[in-house]
Each structure stands twice: as C-alpha cells, then as structure tokens.
Coordinates of C-alpha atoms (C1' of nucleotides) in Angstrom, one line a residue:
Chain A
M225 CA 0.0 0.0 0.0
V226 CA 1.3 3.4 -1.0
S227 CA 1.6 5.9 1.8
S228 CA 0.0 9.3 1.0
T229 CA 2.6 11.0 3.1
P230 CA 5.8 11.8 1.4
R231 CA 8.6 9.5 2.3
Y232 CA 12.1 10.9 2.2
R233 CA 15.2 9.0 2.0
F234 CA 18.3 10.4 3.6
A235 CA 21.0 9.1 1.4
P236 CA 24.3 9.0 3.1
S237 CA 27.3 9.1 0.9
P238 CA 30.8 7.9 1.4
T239 CA 32.1 11.2 0.0
G240 CA 29.4 13.6 1.2
Y241 CA 29.0 16.0 3.9
F242 CA 29.3 15.3 7.5
H243 CA 30.8 12.6 9.3
V244 CA 28.9 10.7 11.9
G245 CA 30.2 7.7 13.9
G246 CA 32.5 6.4 11.3
A247 CA 30.5 7.1 8.2
R248 CA 30.6 10.3 6.3
T249 CA 27.0 11.2 5.8
A250 CA 25.3 14.3 5.0
L251 CA 22.6 16.9 5.0
Y252 CA 21.7 17.1 8.7
N253 CA 20.3 20.6 8.1
W254 CA 18.0 19.6 5.3
I255 CA 16.8 16.5 7.1
L256 CA 15.9 18.5 10.1
A257 CA 13.7 20.8 8.2
L258 CA 12.3 18.0 6.2
Q259 CA 11.0 16.3 9.3
N260 CA 8.4 18.9 9.2
D261 CA 7.0 17.5 6.0
G262 CA 6.4 13.9 6.6
I263 CA 7.8 10.6 7.3
F264 CA 11.5 10.4 7.3
V265 CA 13.2 7.3 6.4
L266 CA 16.9 7.1 7.3
R267 CA 18.6 4.5 5.2
I268 CA 22.2 3.5 5.4
E269 CA 23.5 1.5 2.5
D270 CA 27.0 0.2 2.5
T271 CA 28.0 -3.1 1.0
D272 CA 31.5 -2.6 2.3
E273 CA 31.6 -5.2 5.0
S274 CA 34.5 -3.6 7.0
R275 CA 32.5 -0.5 7.6
N276 CA 29.1 -2.0 7.9
Q277 CA 29.1 -2.9 11.5
P278 CA 26.5 -2.6 14.3
Q279 CA 28.6 -0.3 16.4
W280 CA 29.2 1.9 13.4
T281 CA 25.6 2.3 12.7
Q282 CA 24.8 2.8 16.4
G283 CA 27.3 5.7 16.3
I284 CA 25.3 7.3 13.5
I285 CA 22.0 6.8 15.4
D286 CA 23.5 8.3 18.6
A287 CA 24.9 11.3 16.7
L288 CA 21.6 11.9 15.0
A289 CA 19.7 11.7 18.2
W290 CA 22.0 14.3 19.7
I291 CA 20.8 16.8 17.1
G292 CA 17.2 15.8 17.4
I293 CA 16.7 13.2 14.6
D294 CA 15.0 10.0 15.5
G295 CA 16.9 7.3 13.7
S296 CA 15.4 4.5 15.5
D297 CA 13.6 3.1 12.5
T298 CA 16.7 3.4 10.3
H299 CA 16.9 0.9 7.6
F300 CA 20.3 -0.7 7.1
E301 CA 21.4 -2.3 3.9
G302 CA 24.4 -4.4 3.2
P303 CA 25.9 -7.9 3.5
Y304 CA 26.5 -7.5 7.2
F305 CA 22.8 -6.8 7.8
Q306 CA 20.4 -9.2 6.2
S307 CA 18.7 -7.2 3.5
A308 CA 15.0 -7.1 3.8
Y309 CA 14.9 -6.6 0.1
A310 CA 17.4 -9.2 -1.2
A311 CA 14.7 -11.1 -2.9
A312 CA 13.4 -7.9 -4.5
H313 CA 16.9 -7.1 -5.8
A314 CA 17.1 -10.4 -7.5
A315 CA 13.5 -10.2 -8.9
A316 CA 14.1 -6.7 -10.2
A317 CA 17.3 -7.9 -11.9
H318 CA 15.4 -10.8 -13.5
K319 CA 12.6 -8.6 -14.7
L320 CA 15.1 -6.2 -16.3
F321 CA 16.8 -9.1 -18.1
E322 CA 13.5 -10.6 -19.2
S323 CA 12.3 -7.3 -20.6
G324 CA 15.5 -6.7 -22.4
H325 CA 16.5 -3.7 -20.3
A326 CA 19.5 -5.6 -19.2
Y327 CA 21.9 -8.2 -20.5
Y328 CA 24.7 -10.4 -19.3
C329 CA 28.3 -9.8 -20.1
D330 CA 31.3 -12.1 -19.5
L331 CA 34.1 -9.6 -19.9
T332 CA 36.4 -9.2 -16.9
P333 CA 37.2 -5.7 -15.7
E334 CA 40.7 -6.1 -17.3
Q335 CA 39.2 -7.1 -20.6
V336 CA 36.9 -4.1 -20.5
Q337 CA 39.9 -1.9 -19.9
E338 CA 41.9 -3.4 -22.7
R339 CA 39.1 -2.9 -25.2
A340 CA 38.7 0.6 -24.1
K341 CA 42.4 1.2 -24.5
A342 CA 42.5 -0.4 -27.9
S343 CA 39.5 1.7 -29.2
G344 CA 40.7 4.9 -27.5
K345 CA 37.3 5.3 -26.0
P346 CA 37.1 5.1 -22.2
G347 CA 34.5 2.9 -20.5
Y348 CA 32.5 -0.2 -21.5
D349 CA 31.8 -0.4 -25.2
G350 CA 28.6 -2.5 -25.1
H351 CA 30.5 -5.5 -26.3
S352 CA 27.8 -8.1 -25.1
R353 CA 24.8 -6.1 -25.9
D354 CA 23.5 -8.4 -28.5
R355 CA 25.4 -11.6 -27.7
G356 CA 22.4 -13.1 -26.0
L357 CA 24.3 -14.4 -23.0
T358 CA 22.4 -15.8 -20.1
A359 CA 23.2 -15.7 -16.4
G360 CA 26.3 -17.6 -15.3
P361 CA 29.2 -17.5 -12.9
G362 CA 31.5 -14.5 -13.5
R363 CA 28.9 -12.8 -15.7
V364 CA 27.7 -9.4 -14.7
L365 CA 24.3 -8.0 -15.6
R366 CA 24.5 -4.7 -17.3
F367 CA 21.8 -2.1 -18.0
R368 CA 21.1 -1.4 -21.6
V369 CA 21.2 2.4 -21.7
P370 CA 18.7 3.5 -24.4
A371 CA 19.5 6.2 -26.9
G372 CA 18.2 9.7 -26.4
T373 CA 18.4 12.0 -23.4
T374 CA 17.4 11.8 -19.8
V375 CA 16.0 14.9 -18.1
V376 CA 16.3 15.1 -14.3
H377 CA 14.0 17.6 -12.5
D378 CA 15.8 18.6 -9.4
E379 CA 14.2 20.4 -6.5
V380 CA 17.2 22.6 -5.8
R381 CA 18.8 22.8 -9.2
G382 CA 16.0 22.7 -11.7
R383 CA 16.2 20.9 -15.0
V384 CA 19.3 19.0 -15.8
E385 CA 19.7 17.2 -19.1
F386 CA 22.0 14.3 -19.8
D387 CA 22.8 12.8 -23.2
N388 CA 22.5 9.1 -22.8
S389 CA 25.3 8.5 -25.2
T390 CA 27.7 9.7 -22.5
I391 CA 26.4 7.0 -20.1
E392 CA 27.9 3.5 -20.5
D393 CA 26.0 0.3 -19.9
F394 CA 26.5 0.1 -16.2
V395 CA 26.7 -3.0 -14.0
L396 CA 23.6 -4.0 -12.0
L397 CA 24.7 -7.4 -10.7
R398 CA 28.2 -8.4 -10.0
G399 CA 29.8 -11.6 -11.3
N400 CA 28.9 -13.3 -8.0
G401 CA 25.3 -12.2 -8.4
S402 CA 25.3 -9.6 -5.6
P403 CA 23.6 -6.3 -6.5
V404 CA 25.6 -3.1 -6.9
F405 CA 24.7 -0.1 -4.8
I406 CA 22.8 1.7 -7.6
H407 CA 20.6 -1.3 -8.2
A408 CA 19.9 -2.1 -4.6
N409 CA 19.3 1.6 -4.1
V410 CA 16.5 2.0 -6.5
V411 CA 14.9 -1.3 -5.8
D412 CA 14.8 -0.4 -2.1
D413 CA 13.4 3.0 -2.9
I414 CA 10.6 1.4 -4.9
S415 CA 10.0 -1.2 -2.2
M416 CA 9.8 1.5 0.5
N417 CA 7.5 3.8 -1.5
I418 CA 10.1 6.5 -1.4
S419 CA 8.8 9.7 -2.9
H420 CA 11.7 12.1 -2.3
V421 CA 15.4 11.5 -2.5
V422 CA 17.5 14.1 -0.9
R423 CA 21.3 13.7 -1.1
A424 CA 24.6 15.4 -1.7
E425 CA 25.2 16.9 -5.1
E426 CA 28.0 14.5 -6.0
H427 CA 25.2 12.0 -6.7
L428 CA 23.7 14.2 -9.4
P429 CA 25.8 12.7 -12.3
N430 CA 24.5 9.2 -11.4
T431 CA 20.9 10.3 -11.1
P432 CA 20.0 9.7 -14.8
K433 CA 21.1 6.1 -14.3
Q434 CA 18.8 5.7 -11.4
Q435 CA 16.0 7.4 -13.1
M436 CA 16.3 5.1 -16.1
L437 CA 16.2 2.2 -13.7
W438 CA 13.0 3.5 -12.1
E439 CA 11.4 3.8 -15.5
A440 CA 12.6 0.5 -16.8
L441 CA 11.1 -1.1 -13.7
G442 CA 7.8 0.5 -14.5
H443 CA 7.7 3.2 -11.9
K444 CA 7.5 7.0 -11.8
P445 CA 10.8 8.4 -10.5
P446 CA 10.9 10.1 -7.2
V447 CA 11.4 13.8 -6.6
W448 CA 15.2 14.5 -6.6
A449 CA 16.9 17.1 -4.6
H450 CA 20.7 17.5 -4.7
V451 CA 22.0 19.8 -2.0
P452 CA 25.5 21.3 -2.0
V453 CA 28.4 19.5 -0.4
L454 CA 30.5 20.7 2.5
V455 CA 34.2 21.5 1.8
N456 CA 37.4 22.2 3.7
E457 CA 39.7 25.2 3.4
Q458 CA 41.1 23.8 0.2
R459 CA 37.5 23.6 -1.2
K460 CA 37.8 19.9 -1.3
K461 CA 34.9 17.8 -0.1
L462 CA 35.2 16.9 3.5
S463 CA 37.3 13.8 4.1
K464 CA 37.5 11.7 7.2
R465 CA 41.2 11.4 7.0
R466 CA 42.2 15.0 6.9
D467 CA 39.2 16.9 8.1
K468 CA 37.6 17.2 11.5
V469 CA 34.2 16.2 10.4
A470 CA 32.7 14.0 13.1
L471 CA 29.6 15.3 14.6
E472 CA 30.4 13.7 17.9
Q473 CA 33.7 15.5 18.1
Y474 CA 32.0 18.8 18.4
R475 CA 29.7 17.4 21.0
A476 CA 32.7 16.1 23.0
E477 CA 34.2 19.6 22.8
G478 CA 31.1 21.1 24.3
V479 CA 29.1 22.4 21.4
V480 CA 25.4 22.3 22.4
A481 CA 23.0 20.6 20.0
E482 CA 20.9 23.7 19.4
A483 CA 24.0 25.7 18.3
M484 CA 25.1 22.8 16.1
V485 CA 21.8 22.6 14.3
N486 CA 21.5 26.3 14.0
Y487 CA 25.0 26.6 12.5
L488 CA 24.5 23.7 10.1
M489 CA 21.3 25.3 8.8
T490 CA 23.2 28.4 7.8
L491 CA 25.3 26.4 5.4
G492 CA 23.7 26.7 2.1
W493 CA 20.7 28.5 3.4
A494 CA 19.7 31.5 5.5
P495 CA 16.7 32.4 7.5
S496 CA 14.9 35.7 6.7
G497 CA 16.0 38.9 8.4
D498 CA 19.3 40.0 9.7
T499 CA 19.9 37.4 12.4
E500 CA 21.2 34.0 11.8
I501 CA 20.7 32.8 15.3
V502 CA 17.1 31.7 15.2
E503 CA 14.6 29.4 16.9
F504 CA 14.5 26.0 15.3
S505 CA 10.8 26.3 14.8
R506 CA 11.4 29.3 12.6
I507 CA 13.9 27.4 10.6
V508 CA 11.4 24.6 10.0
S509 CA 8.7 26.9 9.0
E510 CA 10.8 28.9 6.6
F511 CA 13.0 26.2 5.1
A512 CA 12.3 25.0 1.6
L513 CA 14.5 22.9 -0.7
S514 CA 14.0 25.3 -3.5
S515 CA 15.6 28.1 -1.5
V516 CA 18.8 26.1 -0.9
N517 CA 22.0 27.5 -2.3
H518 CA 23.7 25.8 -5.3
S519 CA 27.3 26.1 -4.3
S520 CA 29.4 24.2 -1.8
A521 CA 30.0 25.6 1.7
F522 CA 33.0 25.8 3.9
F523 CA 32.5 24.5 7.4
D524 CA 33.8 27.3 9.6
V525 CA 34.6 26.1 13.1
K526 CA 35.2 29.6 14.4
K527 CA 31.7 30.6 13.5
L528 CA 30.3 27.5 15.0
N529 CA 32.1 28.3 18.2
A530 CA 30.7 31.9 18.1
F531 CA 27.2 30.5 17.7
N532 CA 27.8 28.2 20.6
G533 CA 29.1 31.0 22.8
E534 CA 25.9 32.9 22.1
Y535 CA 23.8 29.9 22.9
L536 CA 25.7 29.4 26.2
R537 CA 25.2 33.0 27.2
K538 CA 21.5 32.8 26.4
M539 CA 21.1 30.1 29.1
S540 CA 20.0 30.7 32.6
T541 CA 22.6 30.0 35.3
T542 CA 20.8 26.8 36.2
E543 CA 20.7 25.6 32.6
F544 CA 24.4 26.5 32.2
V545 CA 25.4 24.6 35.2
A546 CA 23.4 21.6 34.1
A547 CA 25.0 21.8 30.6
C548 CA 28.5 21.9 32.2
D549 CA 27.9 18.9 34.4
P550 CA 29.5 16.3 32.1
W551 CA 32.7 18.3 32.1
I552 CA 32.9 19.3 35.7
S553 CA 31.9 15.9 37.0
G554 CA 34.7 14.4 34.9
T555 CA 32.7 12.4 32.4
P556 CA 32.3 14.4 29.2
P557 CA 30.7 12.8 26.2
T558 CA 32.9 10.3 24.6
A559 CA 33.6 10.3 21.0
P560 CA 34.7 6.8 19.7
G561 CA 37.0 7.0 16.8
V562 CA 37.7 10.7 17.4
D563 CA 41.4 11.5 17.8
T564 CA 41.5 14.5 20.1
A565 CA 40.5 13.7 23.6
P566 CA 38.5 16.5 25.1
P567 CA 39.8 18.2 28.2
V568 CA 38.4 16.8 31.4
A569 CA 38.1 18.0 34.9
H570 CA 41.5 17.2 36.5
W571 CA 40.8 17.9 40.2
P572 CA 40.4 15.2 42.9
K573 CA 36.7 14.3 43.0
E574 CA 36.4 14.9 46.7
R575 CA 37.7 18.4 46.4
F576 CA 35.0 19.5 44.0
D577 CA 32.3 21.6 45.5
R578 CA 29.2 22.0 43.5
A579 CA 28.0 25.1 45.5
V580 CA 31.2 26.8 44.6
F581 CA 30.8 26.2 41.0
E582 CA 27.2 27.4 41.1
R583 CA 28.4 30.7 42.6
V584 CA 31.0 31.4 39.9
A585 CA 29.1 29.9 37.0
P586 CA 27.7 33.3 35.8
L587 CA 31.3 34.6 35.7
V588 CA 32.5 31.7 33.5
Q589 CA 29.4 31.8 31.3
T590 CA 30.5 34.9 29.4
R591 CA 34.0 33.6 29.1
V592 CA 33.7 30.4 27.3
S593 CA 32.5 29.4 23.9
L594 CA 32.9 25.7 24.4
L595 CA 31.8 23.7 27.5
S596 CA 35.1 21.9 27.5
E597 CA 36.8 25.2 28.3
V598 CA 35.1 25.3 31.7
P599 CA 37.3 23.0 33.8
A600 CA 40.5 24.9 33.0
M601 CA 38.8 28.1 34.0
I602 CA 37.7 27.0 37.4
D603 CA 40.2 24.4 38.4
F604 CA 42.1 26.6 40.8
F605 CA 39.1 26.5 43.1
F606 CA 39.4 22.8 43.5
L607 CA 43.1 22.1 43.2
A608 CA 45.1 22.0 46.4
D609 CA 48.0 23.6 44.7
P610 CA 47.2 24.9 41.2
A611 CA 50.1 24.9 38.9
I612 CA 51.7 28.2 38.5
D613 CA 52.4 29.4 35.0
A614 CA 56.1 30.3 35.1
S615 CA 56.0 33.0 32.5
A616 CA 52.9 34.6 33.9
F617 CA 54.6 34.5 37.4
D618 CA 57.8 36.1 36.2
K619 CA 55.9 38.8 34.4
A620 CA 53.7 39.6 37.3
F621 CA 56.6 39.8 39.7
A622 CA 58.9 41.7 37.4
A623 CA 58.0 45.2 38.7
D624 CA 59.8 46.4 41.8
W625 CA 56.5 47.2 43.5
A626 CA 55.2 43.6 43.0
R627 CA 56.6 41.9 46.0
P628 CA 56.2 44.6 48.6
S629 CA 52.7 45.4 47.5
L630 CA 51.6 41.8 47.6
R631 CA 53.1 41.6 51.2
T632 CA 51.0 44.6 52.2
I633 CA 47.9 43.1 50.5
R634 CA 48.5 39.9 52.4
E635 CA 48.7 41.7 55.8
R636 CA 45.5 43.7 55.3
L637 CA 43.7 40.6 53.9
A638 CA 44.4 38.8 57.1
T639 CA 41.9 41.0 58.9
A640 CA 39.8 42.5 56.1
D641 CA 36.1 42.2 55.8
W642 CA 35.8 39.3 53.3
S643 CA 33.5 40.6 50.6
V644 CA 34.1 41.6 47.0
D645 CA 33.6 45.3 47.7
S646 CA 36.0 45.5 50.6
L647 CA 38.5 43.3 48.9
K648 CA 38.5 45.5 45.9
S649 CA 38.7 48.8 47.7
L650 CA 41.5 47.4 49.9
V651 CA 43.6 46.5 46.9
E652 CA 42.6 49.7 45.2
A653 CA 43.8 51.8 48.1
I654 CA 47.2 50.2 48.1
G655 CA 47.4 50.8 44.4
A656 CA 46.6 54.5 44.9
S657 CA 49.4 54.9 47.5
L658 CA 51.8 53.3 45.0
D659 CA 50.4 55.0 42.0
V660 CA 49.8 51.7 40.3
K661 CA 46.6 51.0 38.5
L662 CA 44.3 48.3 39.8
G663 CA 44.6 46.4 36.6
K664 CA 48.3 46.1 37.1
L665 CA 48.4 45.7 40.8
Q666 CA 46.1 42.8 40.8
A667 CA 48.4 40.7 38.5
P668 CA 50.7 39.3 41.3
L669 CA 47.7 38.6 43.5
R670 CA 46.0 36.8 40.6
V671 CA 48.9 34.7 39.7
A672 CA 49.6 33.8 43.3
T673 CA 46.0 32.7 43.9
T674 CA 45.0 31.3 40.6
G675 CA 48.3 30.4 38.9
R676 CA 47.5 32.3 35.8
S677 CA 47.3 35.8 34.5
V678 CA 43.8 35.5 33.2
G679 CA 40.6 34.1 34.6
P680 CA 37.3 35.0 36.2
P681 CA 37.1 38.4 38.0
L682 CA 39.6 38.3 40.8
F683 CA 37.8 39.6 43.9
E684 CA 34.8 37.5 43.2
S685 CA 37.0 34.5 42.9
L686 CA 38.8 35.3 46.2
E687 CA 35.6 35.8 48.0
V688 CA 34.6 32.3 47.0
L689 CA 38.1 30.9 47.6
G690 CA 38.0 32.1 51.2
R691 CA 40.5 33.9 53.4
E692 CA 42.5 31.0 54.7
E693 CA 43.2 29.5 51.3
T694 CA 43.9 32.9 49.8
L695 CA 46.5 33.7 52.4
R696 CA 48.1 30.3 52.1
R697 CA 48.5 30.7 48.4
I698 CA 49.9 34.2 48.7
D699 CA 52.5 33.0 51.2
A700 CA 53.5 30.2 48.9
A701 CA 53.9 32.7 46.0
L702 CA 55.9 35.1 48.2
R703 CA 58.3 32.3 49.2
R704 CA 58.7 31.4 45.5
A705 CA 59.4 35.0 44.6
G706 CA 62.0 35.1 47.2
Chain B
rG171 C1' 39.5 12.6 -22.3
rC172 C1' 34.1 12.8 -21.8
rC173 C1' 29.8 14.4 -18.8
rC174 C1' 27.5 17.2 -14.8
rC175 C1' 27.4 21.1 -11.1
rC176 C1' 29.0 25.8 -9.2
rA177 C1' 30.9 31.2 -9.1
rU178 C1' 28.4 38.1 -4.3
rC179 C1' 33.3 40.7 1.3
rG180 C1' 38.7 36.0 4.0
rU181 C1' 34.2 32.7 5.4
rC182 C1' 28.6 31.7 5.6
rU183 C1' 25.0 34.3 3.2
rA184 C1' 20.7 38.4 1.5
rG185 C1' 19.7 39.6 -3.5
rA186 C1' 14.5 36.4 -8.4
rG187 C1' 16.1 43.8 -13.9
rG188 C1' 15.3 49.7 -11.2
rC189 C1' 14.3 49.4 -3.7
rC190 C1' 22.1 48.2 -4.4
rU191 C1' 26.4 54.1 -3.3
rA192 C1' 25.2 45.6 -2.8
rG193 C1' 22.5 44.3 3.3
rG194 C1' 23.6 40.8 7.6
rA195 C1' 26.6 37.2 10.4
rC196 C1' 31.6 35.0 11.7
rA197 C1' 36.6 36.6 11.6
rC198 C1' 39.8 40.9 11.7
rC199 C1' 41.0 46.2 13.3
rA200 C1' 39.9 50.7 16.4
rC201 C1' 37.4 53.1 20.2
rC202 C1' 34.1 53.0 24.6
rC203 C1' 33.0 50.2 29.1
rU204 C1' 36.3 47.6 32.5
rU205 C1' 39.7 44.4 38.6
rU206 C1' 42.8 40.4 34.1
rC207 C1' 40.2 38.0 30.2
rA208 C1' 35.7 37.9 28.3
rA209 C1' 30.9 39.7 27.4
rG210 C1' 28.4 44.2 25.8
rG211 C1' 28.2 49.0 22.9
rU212 C1' 29.9 52.0 18.7
rG213 C1' 32.6 52.5 14.3
rG214 C1' 35.8 50.5 10.5
rC215 C1' 38.1 47.2 6.8
rG216 C1' 36.3 44.2 2.9
rG217 C1' 32.9 41.6 -2.4
rC218 C1' 29.2 41.0 -7.4
rA219 C1' 35.8 36.2 -11.3
rC220 C1' 36.6 38.2 -16.5
rG221 C1' 34.8 39.4 -21.5
rG222 C1' 30.9 40.1 -24.6
rG223 C1' 25.7 40.7 -25.5
rU224 C1' 20.0 41.7 -24.3
rU225 C1' 17.8 46.2 -22.0
rC226 C1' 16.2 53.0 -21.1
rG227 C1' 18.5 50.2 -16.9
rA228 C1' 22.1 43.9 -14.9
rA229 C1' 25.0 41.3 -9.0
rU230 C1' 20.3 39.7 -11.1
rC231 C1' 18.8 37.4 -18.1
rC232 C1' 21.9 35.0 -22.5
rC233 C1' 26.7 33.5 -24.6
rG234 C1' 31.8 32.7 -24.0
rU235 C1' 36.3 32.6 -21.1
rU236 C1' 38.7 31.5 -16.6
rG237 C1' 38.6 29.2 -12.0
rG238 C1' 36.7 25.6 -8.5
rG239 C1' 34.2 21.0 -7.3
rG240 C1' 32.1 16.3 -8.6
rG241 C1' 31.1 12.0 -11.7
rU242 C1' 32.7 8.7 -15.2
rG243 C1' 34.2 1.2 -10.8
rC244 C1' 32.1 -6.1 -10.6
rC245 C1' 33.0 1.5 -4.4
rA246 C1' 29.2 3.5 -1.8

RNA sequence: GCCCCCAUCGUCUAGAGGCCUAGGACACCACCCUUUCAAGGUGGCGGCACGGGUUCGAAUCCCGUUGGGGGUGCCA
C-alpha cells in the first residue's frame, strides 16, 4: 500500500557531507527541516563489510539523536545486515533481463579496460549487448542504456539534461550475483515507496542512471533534490582522514545541540531577516528545498564556536550549570574514533564543591564558547596547589612594586572584611598609594592565587576561595618569589 | 578525455532587472566600558571572477572565457 505522506530517504554518501560515527554522511540541516513535511526514512547502505558494523551504525544513530533526529527506524542495507529486500533485488534484476532492459556480459574488468584502451574510448563499449548471454558465474548483468536524453528535474537545481550516449551500460549485478549499490538503491526505494530522494550533489551525475532504472522497472521516478556539499579550506569535499568532520567530536568539545543545528542550517541556506541565530521552529517553517544554495560551503569552526558561545550565554545559570555537568563531573561525552581527547576536569573528585561552581558559574558563562573550556577556567578552586604558570609568574613579579605590594595586601587581607567590595577597595587603596593602577596591581595577586594571569574576576574569585586558602597561596607565592 | 554542477566581502550568506552608493553574520581592526580575560556597545576594513551581449536600466537574463568541485568502478 502506498503511503499518502511523502517518504524521504536520507542518502548517506561515502564522500558527502558530514561525518557521523565512522561514516561520512550528509545533510543534517535539510533533514531537520524535512522532518516537518512527513515521514522520514533514514537508510544506510554500505556493502563494504568492513564499515558496515552494528557499532558503526549505532554511532550514527546516537549522533543523529543528539541533534534531534530520530533514527530508531533506520533501515540498514548491506551484507552484514540481512537485507529485507534481497529477494526484491534479484527479482528486479530478473525482470530487467527478461524485458530486455539488461543483458549479461562475461568480460572481466581487465578485458573491458583493454578494449577501451584499444579503441581509444574510455569505459565499457557495449560488447555483449547483442550476444544473447544468459546468467552464469562470473557474468555481470548490465543495464542497456537507451538512446536519447534523460532529463532530471531537481528540486534545488531545476532541470538537468543528460545525453544518454555519455552513459555507458553500467553494472547491476556483480559476477557473484550480488547487487551493486545503484541497483539495490532504486529497488529499495521502490519497495519502500520513497517519494523524495535528498542527497549530496555528488550524486547528481549518477541520477540519470537511477531514473532510467526506475522507469525500466515501470515506476515513476521520485522527486530528486541534490544539495551542496561541505568542503574544507582547500575547497575539497570533507574527508574523514584529513578533516575534522565527526559530529560527535563537536559534542565532545562542548558544542550544544541547538547551536550545532542552527549553524548547520546556515550552510547553504539562510533564515529571513538580519539574524542567523534563530529558533529551530522558525527554521522549520521557513525552510524550503527550492531556497537552498547551489554552491558548496566551507564549514567554519570559528563561526560554529561563536554561535555556541551565544547559545551558552542565552542560558539561565541553572541551565548553564546543568550543561556543564558532564565536564565538571569528569565524564564528558565520549567520541569513539575521534582522535582528540576533550579536556576533562582534573581535580580530585572529593575536592569538587558544586555550590562553589554554582556561585561562579555566571562569571564563566560569558568567558567560554565551548563547554570543554570550563574545567580549565575554574580548576584553581578545586586544586590544592594549582600549577603556577612560570612566564605569567615572572611577568607579574617583574616590577619592583610587585613583592612589597603583595606583602601589604597579604597583611591587610588577614583582617579585612571578606567581601568583593571591601577586597576590591582594599587593593585599590594600596594601588593608589603606590600610584599603580588596579589592573596592574592585581596581577601578582591573581597569579599567586589562581596560577594564571587571566581568569574570572579576581575579587569575586577570592571571595569564593576564602580567606584561609587565599592567604596560604599568597604566602607560597611570596616564598617562591624570594 | 568525456559528462555534470557551481561562481556576491577572507568565510557563511541576503539579493528572483530599477528598492544596491550591494544588506547581515563570523573573523579581523579601532574606540568605549572595564579588577585580568571575556561579554556588551559604537565604528571601520572588505565583495558582485573576467569578456561580450540583451535592456532605457544587470549582481540579477543570455553566450563565451577562466577558475573551482564532482562524476565517469564487478566502491558506496
């Protein structure tokens, strides 16, 4: 029975867009919007056994779930998974042979190559077209490409015409009888009542072949939509080997799903108005395949991070603290197969104080663009002896006023009222007497107590750190400074 | 080789013949704010690949050139 709701097929490609869980797949953005229109069928087809493993596909499903796509009814295709349509593949091949749309050929790849070389024309020359061969071991089934032209109507690119004479008689069934991707692909589409095929533009040149197959099999072809591909700095399509393209990698680094989705949508498309950071509901309502850009897009991590920073700042403190949890509790999201290990909280678990983090969370919220940056920003609260950055230390203590002023500060701190305001005015007063600006004067104090020259606002931090610990660290720094 | 796709600031884009002296975002620079660093505010830098048409008028339409990408497998 044919569904009245459009069924889309998300066509992953080995050379496409984005890399999830070990497979380079594509089009997250379009898929997200398309969910609005109807049933979404995610199908993964890969007859390469080495890549077609359960853990591999689970990685894809997990990554999709992260950005809000339900991949639970994903259809997997390939030798590792028993194909639900294996019988259909064979039946379709037989039908094509019987109807004369396909024929068998006994030439080996080497022989095909030799003939091509001899004739000077690349590709298969149709040698067995009329030899009347029947099925047999080592014989491949080839599609008999008809004369004429094939016109593909593409949702994003419009009308594209192909001269059939430029398309050779391609293989449908291998010598061992197994179906080739393109054959399995259209038979599965037909079996699943697929109405829309949305995929990366690199598939466009092969589309006429598929369309001819649909027609030869007696079906009306689906709606095609070829969206642009993502490229690296060199304008080459994203490659797993050289490019950082795993979705989980960004999750592990602390990109939030909403920012990821929002950023992805801006690649090849833009919401109306002057802002690119928009609610997902607006993206869904405004998006249309026909408004998708035709050219490839460069994945700009800097912009992704900027988007993420903005999403982080939009959160309430409570939300932010909750979002930070995996990183501050020491168990950030793992990313199997991803090379770079994300930074983790490196303080002893028992020293971590959640209440302390909640107090300073608003201060770190405006200072990070990735959640993985949080631990390094607050570790001095939870480390018994935070490492002192040597160059920061030397710089801070280089001035002749540095040591004496820190001694004075230490003395007054011992009895001062322990609040941000009094801490600040105390240090400010000392600065005034020395004619040193607060910005400079606080440097030795900051390095002494936090180990670094930059960090959250100092007096707020000291207030949270407490008098005893602050004094202890100043004493240690003074001893070090000699 | 042949076939297909693409072409607006560094990057992502807005732009469907006059609203364009080409708008926004990221990045970059400057200033303001400021207890470091951020965040925030203000301003700045910067682009229609080139050449021909069509038109009163072209970033927008047509042709060509150049450049980039992809396909052309018993890979997917």
